[in-house]
Amino acid sequence: MRVEQIPAASFFSLLSEEGLRIRLGPFNVRISTNLRHLAEQLHFLYAHYELVEDEITEFHVKIVSKRSIPRPFSASVHFLVDDQEPFPPAPVNQALAILEWGINLAIALRTNHLLLFHSAAVERNGNVLLLPAWPGSGKTTLCTVLAHRGFRLFSDEFGLMDTECDELLPVPRLMSLKNQSIDVIKRYLPEASMGQAIPHTQKGTVAHVRPPQESIEQSAKTAKARWIIFPKWVADSPLRLERLPQSEAFLLLASNSFNYEILGEAAYKAVTRLVKTCHCYKLVYSDFDRVLTALNELTYGG
Amino acid sequence: MFWRSTDFTSLLIEEWEEEFIVFQPTSGKTHFLNKLGMQLLLELDKYHQSAYSEDQICQCLLDRFQLQSAPHFLEQVKKTLRRFEELGLVEQVKRDPVSAR
């Protein structure tokens, strides 16, 4: 059963009572909230996610609204993961942004059975294209375009690698666009399903794009990486897709991992295998049409 | 001052385009070494547990790379040794290098 099959009226009851138990790639998450407007946003943006029936949920997250004594007329929202509150409270209208960041934080901090890269990842013809990058490089924006132009979305945020078999695991989550990227994507991908813009968050204005349905439906289908591309959006720049020396690719990839040092030797060996088996590039771009042409050529051509 | 490698055989080493990515299991750290740094470790490990003076190490490296002695080379080698010592890749020993062989 998927979220979209639950009537809107029952959906709020589910979230506010026993909690919504859904599958996000390899993670089962239970989400609870007493906020009706967050329930409405989730009913639309989480429409294609599958409900978890009898399996254990790895994370239990809650968004609760409270009024504080010093400011009784303005409620704030608190994010809780297994009853811990990792963030300061935020204004009520930011509930969705806080929930999404909170789930990402829980994945980043609690997943040590997989090697985690801070990376977008998409798949074509059974091969994964990893796009590791730090915030501000345009990774999510590019990933959103690719996910709507013939690539299957694995994640806009995490490259999850099983170091036992070198398979990458999809975790297709909402893609959180920021500031100018929101209008850029509205213009370039008018068909994208996007939530309302949320202004004045700690990262500026954010809006969430729903992953394509096929990406969510195929989220159990793993694949190995074949290309590693370190992208950077630079205004008005001509497209540059250049081979990266393997030693540099290794360093960039290892320093880009959330848990490389925790996994130690297993991570070193896994990154070594990745770099040896993948084609590694550095990408500078400013234009989606050109980047799509280049990546289509690369991924269809070999 | 004499130097020797600590546990060279435990290191995992990958060479790419004459650069070396080294995993050190004892610290869990990964190091990025150039050719000179790797050769320095190799020279120190050549006679296991033997110690080399800084001048001897310098001479070995000059011979290996077929270089003329340059004024700053010894300083560069000393600096690399100290950095490697901080990383636990080499250690200082109080030992006569000749009698140690």
mmCIF file of C-alpha atoms in Angstrom:
data_model
loop_
_atom_site.group_PDB
_atom_site.id
_atom_site.type_symbol
_atom_site.label_atom_id
_atom_site.label_comp_id
_atom_site.label_asym_id
_atom_site.label_seq_id
_atom_site.Cartn_x
_atom_site.Cartn_y
_atom_site.Cartn_z
ATOM 1 C CA MET A 1 0.000 0.000 0.000
ATOM 2 C CA ARG A 2 1.221 3.487 -0.852
ATOM 3 C CA VAL A 3 0.621 6.807 0.895
ATOM 4 C CA GLU A 4 -1.561 8.087 -1.987
ATOM 5 C CA GLN A 5 -4.017 5.243 -1.339
ATOM 6 C CA ILE A 6 -4.782 6.580 2.133
ATOM 7 C CA PRO A 7 -7.622 9.161 2.155
ATOM 8 C CA ALA A 8 -6.398 12.592 3.247
ATOM 9 C CA ALA A 9 -8.676 12.590 6.309
ATOM 10 C CA SER A 10 -7.327 9.259 7.587
ATOM 11 C CA PHE A 11 -3.754 10.270 6.795
ATOM 12 C CA PHE A 12 -3.695 12.990 9.477
ATOM 13 C CA SER A 13 -5.124 10.555 12.053
ATOM 14 C CA LEU A 14 -2.422 8.048 11.144
ATOM 15 C CA LEU A 15 0.361 10.633 11.547
ATOM 16 C CA SER A 16 -0.986 11.995 14.800
ATOM 17 C CA GLU A 17 -1.804 8.628 16.403
ATOM 18 C CA GLU A 18 0.254 5.507 15.628
ATOM 19 C CA GLY A 19 2.558 7.251 13.136
ATOM 20 C CA LEU A 20 3.196 6.795 9.431
ATOM 21 C CA ARG A 21 5.554 3.865 8.796
ATOM 22 C CA ILE A 22 7.174 4.137 5.380
ATOM 23 C CA ARG A 23 10.059 2.647 3.459
ATOM 24 C CA LEU A 24 12.798 5.065 2.393
ATOM 25 C CA GLY A 25 15.128 2.819 0.408
ATOM 26 C CA PRO A 26 16.906 0.543 2.896
ATOM 27 C CA PHE A 27 15.460 2.390 5.901
ATOM 28 C CA ASN A 28 12.075 2.045 7.513
ATOM 29 C CA VAL A 29 11.019 5.252 9.219
ATOM 30 C CA ARG A 30 8.105 6.042 11.497
ATOM 31 C CA ILE A 31 6.926 9.648 11.272
ATOM 32 C CA SER A 32 4.544 11.268 13.738
ATOM 33 C CA THR A 33 3.197 14.790 13.887
ATOM 34 C CA ASN A 34 0.332 16.771 15.327
ATOM 35 C CA LEU A 35 0.534 19.389 12.547
ATOM 36 C CA ARG A 36 -2.278 19.294 10.031
ATOM 37 C CA HIS A 37 -0.488 21.423 7.418
ATOM 38 C CA LEU A 38 2.557 19.111 7.545
ATOM 39 C CA ALA A 39 0.249 16.131 7.041
ATOM 40 C CA GLU A 40 -1.171 17.813 3.912
ATOM 41 C CA GLN A 41 2.326 18.451 2.531
ATOM 42 C CA LEU A 42 3.405 14.871 3.235
ATOM 43 C CA HIS A 43 0.279 13.405 1.682
ATOM 44 C CA PHE A 44 1.261 15.074 -1.601
ATOM 45 C CA LEU A 45 5.064 14.785 -1.493
ATOM 46 C CA TYR A 46 5.214 11.255 -0.030
ATOM 47 C CA ALA A 47 2.367 9.998 -2.253
ATOM 48 C CA HIS A 48 4.396 7.235 -3.945
ATOM 49 C CA TYR A 49 6.132 5.821 -0.868
ATOM 50 C CA GLU A 50 5.229 2.353 0.286
ATOM 51 C CA LEU A 51 3.929 1.726 3.766
ATOM 52 C CA VAL A 52 5.783 -0.695 6.017
ATOM 53 C CA GLU A 53 3.597 -3.412 7.459
ATOM 54 C CA ASP A 54 5.229 -5.666 10.041
ATOM 55 C CA GLU A 55 8.897 -4.747 9.761
ATOM 56 C CA ILE A 56 10.959 -2.931 12.347
ATOM 57 C CA THR A 57 11.453 0.806 11.804
ATOM 58 C CA GLU A 58 15.045 2.029 12.151
ATOM 59 C CA PHE A 59 14.133 5.588 13.091
ATOM 60 C CA HIS A 60 11.186 7.079 14.867
ATOM 61 C CA VAL A 61 10.931 10.775 14.063
ATOM 62 C CA LYS A 62 8.429 13.288 15.368
ATOM 63 C CA ILE A 63 7.567 16.868 14.544
ATOM 64 C CA VAL A 64 5.698 18.475 17.421
ATOM 65 C CA SER A 65 4.520 22.033 17.812
ATOM 66 C CA LYS A 66 4.792 23.755 21.159
ATOM 67 C CA ARG A 67 4.167 27.211 22.542
ATOM 68 C CA SER A 68 6.881 28.554 24.783
ATOM 69 C CA ILE A 69 6.267 30.599 27.914
ATOM 70 C CA PRO A 70 8.332 33.616 26.730
ATOM 71 C CA ARG A 71 6.539 33.683 23.343
ATOM 72 C CA PRO A 72 3.046 32.268 23.951
ATOM 73 C CA PHE A 73 1.551 33.557 20.680
ATOM 74 C CA SER A 74 4.077 32.039 18.294
ATOM 75 C CA ALA A 75 4.343 28.272 18.204
ATOM 76 C CA SER A 76 7.522 26.557 17.174
ATOM 77 C CA VAL A 77 8.206 23.085 15.872
ATOM 78 C CA HIS A 78 10.579 20.585 17.435
ATOM 79 C CA PHE A 79 12.181 17.693 15.571
ATOM 80 C CA LEU A 80 12.733 14.549 17.628
ATOM 81 C CA VAL A 81 14.477 11.368 16.558
ATOM 82 C CA ASP A 82 13.991 8.541 19.034
ATOM 83 C CA ASP A 83 13.043 11.271 21.534
ATOM 84 C CA GLN A 84 16.340 13.171 21.097
ATOM 85 C CA GLU A 85 16.170 16.754 19.796
ATOM 86 C CA PRO A 86 19.237 17.439 17.621
ATOM 87 C CA PHE A 87 18.126 20.878 16.330
ATOM 88 C CA PRO A 88 16.872 24.019 17.984
ATOM 89 C CA PRO A 89 13.153 24.600 17.367
ATOM 90 C CA ALA A 90 12.050 26.398 14.196
ATOM 91 C CA PRO A 91 8.963 28.378 13.137
ATOM 92 C CA VAL A 92 5.899 26.243 12.445
ATOM 93 C CA ASN A 93 5.893 26.927 8.706
ATOM 94 C CA GLN A 94 9.332 25.243 8.454
ATOM 95 C CA ALA A 95 8.101 21.872 9.732
ATOM 96 C CA LEU A 96 8.663 20.041 6.441
ATOM 97 C CA ALA A 97 12.183 21.440 5.986
ATOM 98 C CA ILE A 98 13.091 20.455 9.559
ATOM 99 C CA LEU A 99 11.632 16.973 9.104
ATOM 100 C CA GLU A 100 13.608 16.359 5.901
ATOM 101 C CA TRP A 101 16.884 17.662 7.365
ATOM 102 C CA GLY A 102 16.259 15.649 10.497
ATOM 103 C CA ILE A 103 15.759 12.382 8.620
ATOM 104 C CA ASN A 104 18.928 13.074 6.605
ATOM 105 C CA LEU A 105 20.816 13.765 9.822
ATOM 106 C CA ALA A 106 19.582 10.520 11.353
ATOM 107 C CA ILE A 107 20.716 8.583 8.275
ATOM 108 C CA ALA A 108 24.105 10.323 8.253
ATOM 109 C CA LEU A 109 24.804 9.797 11.949
ATOM 110 C CA ARG A 110 23.390 6.352 12.480
ATOM 111 C CA THR A 111 24.328 4.415 9.375
ATOM 112 C CA ASN A 112 27.635 2.676 9.842
ATOM 113 C CA HIS A 113 26.897 -0.646 8.170
ATOM 114 C CA LEU A 114 27.188 1.180 4.821
ATOM 115 C CA LEU A 115 29.803 3.570 3.475
ATOM 116 C CA LEU A 116 28.087 6.948 3.112
ATOM 117 C CA PHE A 117 29.163 9.539 0.593
ATOM 118 C CA HIS A 118 27.797 13.047 0.523
ATOM 119 C CA SER A 119 26.748 12.570 -3.047
ATOM 120 C CA ALA A 120 23.887 12.565 -5.453
ATOM 121 C CA ALA A 121 23.485 9.285 -7.302
ATOM 122 C CA VAL A 122 21.484 8.353 -10.376
ATOM 123 C CA GLU A 123 21.335 5.177 -12.446
ATOM 124 C CA ARG A 124 21.067 4.318 -16.123
ATOM 125 C CA ASN A 125 21.195 0.878 -17.756
ATOM 126 C CA GLY A 126 22.215 -0.753 -14.494
ATOM 127 C CA ASN A 127 25.155 1.587 -13.843
ATOM 128 C CA VAL A 128 25.288 4.271 -11.182
ATOM 129 C CA LEU A 129 26.613 7.765 -11.762
ATOM 130 C CA LEU A 130 27.856 9.212 -8.479
ATOM 131 C CA LEU A 131 27.924 13.005 -8.132
ATOM 132 C CA PRO A 132 29.803 13.737 -4.905
ATOM 133 C CA ALA A 133 29.894 17.377 -3.887
ATOM 134 C CA TRP A 134 29.749 19.691 -0.923
ATOM 135 C CA PRO A 135 26.818 22.081 -0.354
ATOM 136 C CA GLY A 136 26.603 24.970 -2.799
ATOM 137 C CA SER A 137 27.882 23.054 -5.813
ATOM 138 C CA GLY A 138 24.458 22.622 -7.407
ATOM 139 C CA LYS A 139 24.383 18.869 -6.759
ATOM 140 C CA THR A 140 20.676 18.648 -5.875
ATOM 141 C CA THR A 141 19.629 20.892 -8.751
ATOM 142 C CA LEU A 142 21.558 18.810 -11.284
ATOM 143 C CA CYS A 143 20.273 15.600 -9.714
ATOM 144 C CA THR A 144 16.676 16.858 -9.974
ATOM 145 C CA VAL A 145 17.171 17.490 -13.688
ATOM 146 C CA LEU A 146 18.771 14.077 -14.283
ATOM 147 C CA ALA A 147 16.026 12.295 -12.321
ATOM 148 C CA HIS A 148 13.454 13.844 -14.693
ATOM 149 C CA ARG A 149 15.457 13.278 -17.880
ATOM 150 C CA GLY A 150 16.032 9.562 -18.185
ATOM 151 C CA PHE A 151 18.066 8.669 -15.109
ATOM 152 C CA ARG A 152 16.699 6.742 -12.131
ATOM 153 C CA LEU A 153 17.083 8.643 -8.870
ATOM 154 C CA PHE A 154 19.111 6.895 -6.182
ATOM 155 C CA SER A 155 19.507 9.963 -3.974
ATOM 156 C CA ASP A 156 20.235 13.673 -4.152
ATOM 157 C CA GLU A 157 22.121 13.499 -0.849
ATOM 158 C CA PHE A 158 23.623 10.075 -0.125
ATOM 159 C CA GLY A 159 25.734 7.568 -1.984
ATOM 160 C CA LEU A 160 25.111 4.446 0.137
ATOM 161 C CA MET A 161 27.642 1.709 -0.600
ATOM 162 C CA ASP A 162 27.596 -1.820 0.744
ATOM 163 C CA THR A 163 31.315 -2.524 1.175
ATOM 164 C CA GLU A 164 30.719 -6.303 1.159
ATOM 165 C CA CYS A 165 29.472 -6.388 -2.442
ATOM 166 C CA ASP A 166 30.165 -2.856 -3.750
ATOM 167 C CA GLU A 167 26.495 -2.332 -4.582
ATOM 168 C CA LEU A 168 24.991 1.136 -4.182
ATOM 169 C CA LEU A 169 21.611 1.304 -2.479
ATOM 170 C CA PRO A 170 18.915 3.722 -3.599
ATOM 171 C CA VAL A 171 17.340 6.011 -1.021
ATOM 172 C CA PRO A 172 15.174 8.270 -3.195
ATOM 173 C CA ARG A 173 14.061 11.087 -0.906
ATOM 174 C CA LEU A 174 12.531 14.486 -1.499
ATOM 175 C CA MET A 175 15.001 16.761 -3.269
ATOM 176 C CA SER A 176 15.409 19.967 -1.332
ATOM 177 C CA LEU A 177 16.035 22.904 -3.666
ATOM 178 C CA LYS A 178 17.295 26.188 -2.321
ATOM 179 C CA ASN A 179 16.818 29.820 -3.281
ATOM 180 C CA GLN A 180 17.367 30.534 -7.015
ATOM 181 C CA SER A 181 17.337 26.794 -7.849
ATOM 182 C CA ILE A 182 13.611 26.717 -7.111
ATOM 183 C CA ASP A 183 12.652 29.009 -9.989
ATOM 184 C CA VAL A 184 15.339 27.505 -12.214
ATOM 185 C CA ILE A 185 13.756 24.060 -11.804
ATOM 186 C CA LYS A 186 10.189 25.403 -12.132
ATOM 187 C CA ARG A 187 11.171 26.826 -15.505
ATOM 188 C CA TYR A 188 13.270 23.882 -16.719
ATOM 189 C CA LEU A 189 11.084 21.095 -15.367
ATOM 190 C CA PRO A 190 7.501 22.388 -15.320
ATOM 191 C CA GLU A 191 6.335 18.788 -14.901
ATOM 192 C CA ALA A 192 8.221 18.329 -11.597
ATOM 193 C CA SER A 193 5.991 17.887 -8.545
ATOM 194 C CA MET A 194 7.170 20.541 -6.121
ATOM 195 C CA GLY A 195 5.907 21.506 -2.684
ATOM 196 C CA GLN A 196 5.381 25.057 -1.509
ATOM 197 C CA ALA A 197 8.415 27.297 -1.059
ATOM 198 C CA ILE A 198 9.392 27.653 2.604
ATOM 199 C CA PRO A 199 11.050 31.046 3.200
ATOM 200 C CA HIS A 200 13.501 32.186 5.889
ATOM 201 C CA THR A 201 14.944 28.816 6.842
ATOM 202 C CA GLN A 202 18.569 28.550 7.989
ATOM 203 C CA LYS A 203 19.429 27.760 4.342
ATOM 204 C CA GLY A 204 17.230 30.476 2.818
ATOM 205 C CA THR A 205 14.097 29.572 0.906
ATOM 206 C CA VAL A 206 13.676 25.850 0.262
ATOM 207 C CA ALA A 207 11.185 23.828 -1.779
ATOM 208 C CA HIS A 208 10.955 20.064 -2.081
ATOM 209 C CA VAL A 209 10.632 18.063 -5.283
ATOM 210 C CA ARG A 210 8.922 14.689 -5.171
ATOM 211 C CA PRO A 211 11.044 11.903 -6.692
ATOM 212 C CA PRO A 212 9.604 10.352 -9.856
ATOM 213 C CA GLN A 213 7.313 7.434 -9.042
ATOM 214 C CA GLU A 214 9.450 4.868 -10.935
ATOM 215 C CA SER A 215 12.493 5.777 -8.829
ATOM 216 C CA ILE A 216 10.577 5.094 -5.624
ATOM 217 C CA GLU A 217 9.031 1.896 -6.972
ATOM 218 C CA GLN A 218 12.478 0.558 -7.930
ATOM 219 C CA SER A 219 14.177 1.585 -4.716
ATOM 220 C CA ALA A 220 15.048 -2.014 -3.816
ATOM 221 C CA LYS A 221 17.044 -2.379 -7.043
ATOM 222 C CA THR A 222 20.731 -1.825 -6.294
ATOM 223 C CA ALA A 223 23.545 -1.287 -8.823
ATOM 224 C CA LYS A 224 27.279 -0.754 -9.008
ATOM 225 C CA ALA A 225 28.907 2.589 -9.745
ATOM 226 C CA ARG A 226 30.487 3.144 -13.132
ATOM 227 C CA TRP A 227 31.094 6.902 -13.231
ATOM 228 C CA ILE A 228 32.137 9.360 -10.538
ATOM 229 C CA ILE A 229 31.699 13.000 -11.467
ATOM 230 C CA PHE A 230 32.478 15.899 -9.124
ATOM 231 C CA PRO A 231 30.105 18.630 -10.308
ATOM 232 C CA LYS A 232 30.296 22.376 -9.829
ATOM 233 C CA TRP A 233 27.805 24.916 -11.138
ATOM 234 C CA VAL A 234 29.549 28.127 -12.182
ATOM 235 C CA ALA A 235 27.437 30.955 -13.645
ATOM 236 C CA ASP A 236 27.930 31.438 -17.396
ATOM 237 C CA SER A 237 30.730 28.886 -17.530
ATOM 238 C CA PRO A 238 31.207 26.789 -20.654
ATOM 239 C CA LEU A 239 30.816 23.058 -20.018
ATOM 240 C CA ARG A 240 33.990 21.304 -18.937
ATOM 241 C CA LEU A 241 34.041 17.558 -18.331
ATOM 242 C CA GLU A 242 37.613 16.537 -17.622
ATOM 243 C CA ARG A 243 39.190 13.300 -16.504
ATOM 244 C CA LEU A 244 40.325 13.367 -12.902
ATOM 245 C CA PRO A 245 43.537 11.638 -11.765
ATOM 246 C CA GLN A 246 42.652 8.564 -9.697
ATOM 247 C CA SER A 247 44.654 9.739 -6.685
ATOM 248 C CA GLU A 248 42.714 13.009 -6.647
ATOM 249 C CA ALA A 249 39.429 11.166 -7.104
ATOM 250 C CA PHE A 250 40.308 8.965 -4.131
ATOM 251 C CA LEU A 251 41.057 11.928 -1.890
ATOM 252 C CA LEU A 252 37.953 13.841 -2.926
ATOM 253 C CA LEU A 253 35.774 10.786 -2.435
ATOM 254 C CA ALA A 254 37.257 9.771 0.920
ATOM 255 C CA SER A 255 37.041 13.311 2.281
ATOM 256 C CA ASN A 256 33.469 13.448 1.024
ATOM 257 C CA SER A 257 32.365 10.426 3.034
ATOM 258 C CA PHE A 258 30.457 10.845 6.307
ATOM 259 C CA ASN A 259 31.901 7.700 7.889
ATOM 260 C CA TYR A 260 35.161 6.878 6.068
ATOM 261 C CA GLU A 261 37.225 7.140 9.242
ATOM 262 C CA ILE A 262 34.757 5.120 11.274
ATOM 263 C CA LEU A 263 34.813 2.221 8.798
ATOM 264 C CA GLY A 264 38.624 2.402 8.469
ATOM 265 C CA GLU A 265 40.209 -0.336 6.375
ATOM 266 C CA ALA A 266 36.895 -1.482 4.854
ATOM 267 C CA ALA A 267 36.275 2.073 3.639
ATOM 268 C CA TYR A 268 39.818 2.463 2.273
ATOM 269 C CA LYS A 269 39.489 -0.760 0.300
ATOM 270 C CA ALA A 270 35.989 0.116 -0.914
ATOM 271 C CA VAL A 271 37.015 3.581 -2.126
ATOM 272 C CA THR A 272 40.069 2.045 -3.808
ATOM 273 C CA ARG A 273 37.855 -0.440 -5.670
ATOM 274 C CA LEU A 274 35.420 2.318 -6.622
ATOM 275 C CA VAL A 275 38.151 4.515 -8.065
ATOM 276 C CA LYS A 276 39.733 1.578 -9.908
ATOM 277 C CA THR A 277 36.470 0.452 -11.490
ATOM 278 C CA CYS A 278 34.911 3.850 -12.281
ATOM 279 C CA HIS A 279 35.632 6.581 -14.786
ATOM 280 C CA CYS A 280 36.324 9.730 -12.756
ATOM 281 C CA TYR A 281 35.670 13.263 -13.981
ATOM 282 C CA LYS A 282 35.414 16.832 -12.850
ATOM 283 C CA LEU A 283 32.432 18.727 -14.260
ATOM 284 C CA VAL A 284 31.907 22.480 -14.480
ATOM 285 C CA TYR A 285 28.616 23.585 -16.005
ATOM 286 C CA SER A 286 26.063 26.329 -16.185
ATOM 287 C CA ASP A 287 23.578 25.049 -18.753
ATOM 288 C CA PHE A 288 21.318 22.014 -18.289
ATOM 289 C CA ASP A 289 20.915 21.235 -21.995
ATOM 290 C CA ARG A 290 24.673 21.039 -22.465
ATOM 291 C CA VAL A 291 25.268 18.995 -19.344
ATOM 292 C CA LEU A 292 22.520 16.563 -20.373
ATOM 293 C CA THR A 293 24.056 16.163 -23.821
ATOM 294 C CA ALA A 294 27.462 15.456 -22.278
ATOM 295 C CA LEU A 295 26.133 13.015 -19.682
ATOM 296 C CA ASN A 296 23.905 11.235 -22.204
ATOM 297 C CA GLU A 297 26.912 10.783 -24.457
ATOM 298 C CA LEU A 298 28.981 9.518 -21.555
ATOM 299 C CA THR A 299 26.421 7.136 -20.114
ATOM 300 C CA TYR A 300 25.051 5.795 -23.393
ATOM 301 C CA GLY A 301 28.446 5.744 -25.066
ATOM 302 C CA GLY A 302 30.127 3.677 -22.368
ATOM 303 C CA MET B 1 69.566 11.638 15.210
ATOM 304 C CA PHE B 2 68.544 8.208 13.843
ATOM 305 C CA TRP B 3 65.277 7.097 12.344
ATOM 306 C CA ARG B 4 63.486 3.886 11.500
ATOM 307 C CA SER B 5 60.087 2.972 10.164
ATOM 308 C CA THR B 6 57.526 1.841 12.711
ATOM 309 C CA ASP B 7 55.341 -0.739 11.033
ATOM 310 C CA PHE B 8 55.787 -0.422 7.295
ATOM 311 C CA THR B 9 54.590 -3.932 6.503
ATOM 312 C CA SER B 10 51.158 -3.244 7.988
ATOM 313 C CA LEU B 11 50.519 -0.312 5.635
ATOM 314 C CA LEU B 12 48.103 -0.713 2.724
ATOM 315 C CA ILE B 13 49.477 1.124 -0.277
ATOM 316 C CA GLU B 14 47.937 2.026 -3.619
ATOM 317 C CA GLU B 15 49.999 3.725 -6.280
ATOM 318 C CA TRP B 16 48.302 5.970 -8.819
ATOM 319 C CA GLU B 17 50.256 8.033 -11.306
ATOM 320 C CA GLU B 18 53.316 8.107 -9.055
ATOM 321 C CA GLU B 19 51.289 9.228 -6.066
ATOM 322 C CA PHE B 20 50.574 6.958 -3.151
ATOM 323 C CA ILE B 21 47.477 6.548 -1.023
ATOM 324 C CA VAL B 22 48.497 4.844 2.207
ATOM 325 C CA PHE B 23 46.175 3.396 4.826
ATOM 326 C CA GLN B 24 47.699 3.054 8.279
ATOM 327 C CA PRO B 25 45.739 0.427 10.248
ATOM 328 C CA THR B 26 47.192 1.421 13.635
ATOM 329 C CA SER B 27 45.759 4.947 13.398
ATOM 330 C CA GLY B 28 42.956 4.314 10.921
ATOM 331 C CA LYS B 29 44.250 7.295 8.934
ATOM 332 C CA THR B 30 44.811 7.566 5.204
ATOM 333 C CA HIS B 31 47.850 9.491 3.957
ATOM 334 C CA PHE B 32 48.679 10.942 0.574
ATOM 335 C CA LEU B 33 52.389 10.594 -0.242
ATOM 336 C CA ASN B 34 54.435 11.744 -3.161
ATOM 337 C CA LYS B 35 57.282 9.710 -4.618
ATOM 338 C CA LEU B 36 59.871 11.188 -2.262
ATOM 339 C CA GLY B 37 57.790 10.415 0.832
ATOM 340 C CA MET B 38 57.165 6.833 -0.253
ATOM 341 C CA GLN B 39 60.819 6.281 -1.144
ATOM 342 C CA LEU B 40 61.815 7.599 2.262
ATOM 343 C CA LEU B 41 59.614 4.984 3.940
ATOM 344 C CA LEU B 42 60.946 2.274 1.623
ATOM 345 C CA GLU B 43 64.560 3.182 2.418
ATOM 346 C CA LEU B 44 63.867 3.096 6.146
ATOM 347 C CA ASP B 45 62.228 -0.291 5.807
ATOM 348 C CA LYS B 46 64.975 -1.768 3.615
ATOM 349 C CA TYR B 47 66.864 -3.141 6.590
ATOM 350 C CA HIS B 48 64.076 -3.919 8.992
ATOM 351 C CA GLN B 49 64.551 -2.373 12.423
ATOM 352 C CA SER B 50 67.793 -0.702 11.357
ATOM 353 C CA ALA B 51 68.122 2.981 12.032
ATOM 354 C CA TYR B 52 69.436 5.594 9.641
ATOM 355 C CA SER B 53 70.911 8.983 10.308
ATOM 356 C CA GLU B 54 69.381 11.935 8.507
ATOM 357 C CA ASP B 55 72.500 12.247 6.346
ATOM 358 C CA GLN B 56 72.321 8.568 5.379
ATOM 359 C CA ILE B 57 68.641 8.859 4.461
ATOM 360 C CA CYS B 58 69.407 11.931 2.417
ATOM 361 C CA GLN B 59 72.205 10.173 0.557
ATOM 362 C CA CYS B 60 70.015 7.131 -0.170
ATOM 363 C CA LEU B 61 67.349 9.383 -1.650
ATOM 364 C CA LEU B 62 69.822 11.406 -3.688
ATOM 365 C CA ASP B 63 71.197 8.161 -5.102
ATOM 366 C CA ARG B 64 67.751 6.731 -5.734
ATOM 367 C CA PHE B 65 66.522 9.786 -7.643
ATOM 368 C CA GLN B 66 69.939 10.458 -9.173
ATOM 369 C CA LEU B 67 69.982 13.987 -7.827
ATOM 370 C CA GLN B 68 72.841 16.317 -7.005
ATOM 371 C CA SER B 69 72.968 17.407 -3.392
ATOM 372 C CA ALA B 70 70.894 20.563 -3.114
ATOM 373 C CA PRO B 71 71.131 22.973 -0.184
ATOM 374 C CA HIS B 72 67.513 22.599 0.899
ATOM 375 C CA PHE B 73 67.200 18.865 0.337
ATOM 376 C CA LEU B 74 68.393 17.828 3.804
ATOM 377 C CA GLU B 75 65.978 20.327 5.356
ATOM 378 C CA GLN B 76 63.138 18.939 3.252
ATOM 379 C CA VAL B 77 63.973 15.388 4.335
ATOM 380 C CA LYS B 78 64.146 16.431 8.009
ATOM 381 C CA LYS B 79 60.785 18.165 7.710
ATOM 382 C CA THR B 80 59.235 15.071 6.093
ATOM 383 C CA LEU B 81 60.673 12.837 8.828
ATOM 384 C CA ARG B 82 59.159 15.024 11.537
ATOM 385 C CA ARG B 83 55.804 15.021 9.798
ATOM 386 C CA PHE B 84 55.953 11.229 9.433
ATOM 387 C CA GLU B 85 56.884 10.979 13.103
ATOM 388 C CA GLU B 86 53.752 12.950 14.019
ATOM 389 C CA LEU B 87 51.746 10.493 11.931
ATOM 390 C CA GLY B 88 53.399 7.488 13.588
ATOM 391 C CA LEU B 89 54.967 6.258 10.350
ATOM 392 C CA VAL B 90 58.567 6.615 11.590
ATOM 393 C CA GLU B 91 60.264 6.976 14.961
ATOM 394 C CA GLN B 92 63.499 8.324 16.337
ATOM 395 C CA VAL B 93 65.902 5.924 18.001
ATOM 396 C CA LYS B 94 69.064 6.384 19.998
ATOM 397 C CA ARG B 95 71.218 3.874 18.207
ATOM 398 C CA ASP B 96 74.436 3.784 16.261
ATOM 399 C CA PRO B 97 73.312 3.186 12.670
ATOM 400 C CA VAL B 98 76.433 1.233 11.738
ATOM 401 C CA SER B 99 76.336 -1.203 14.632
ATOM 402 C CA ALA B 100 72.595 -1.644 14.203
ATOM 403 C CA ARG B 101 72.977 -3.275 10.771
#
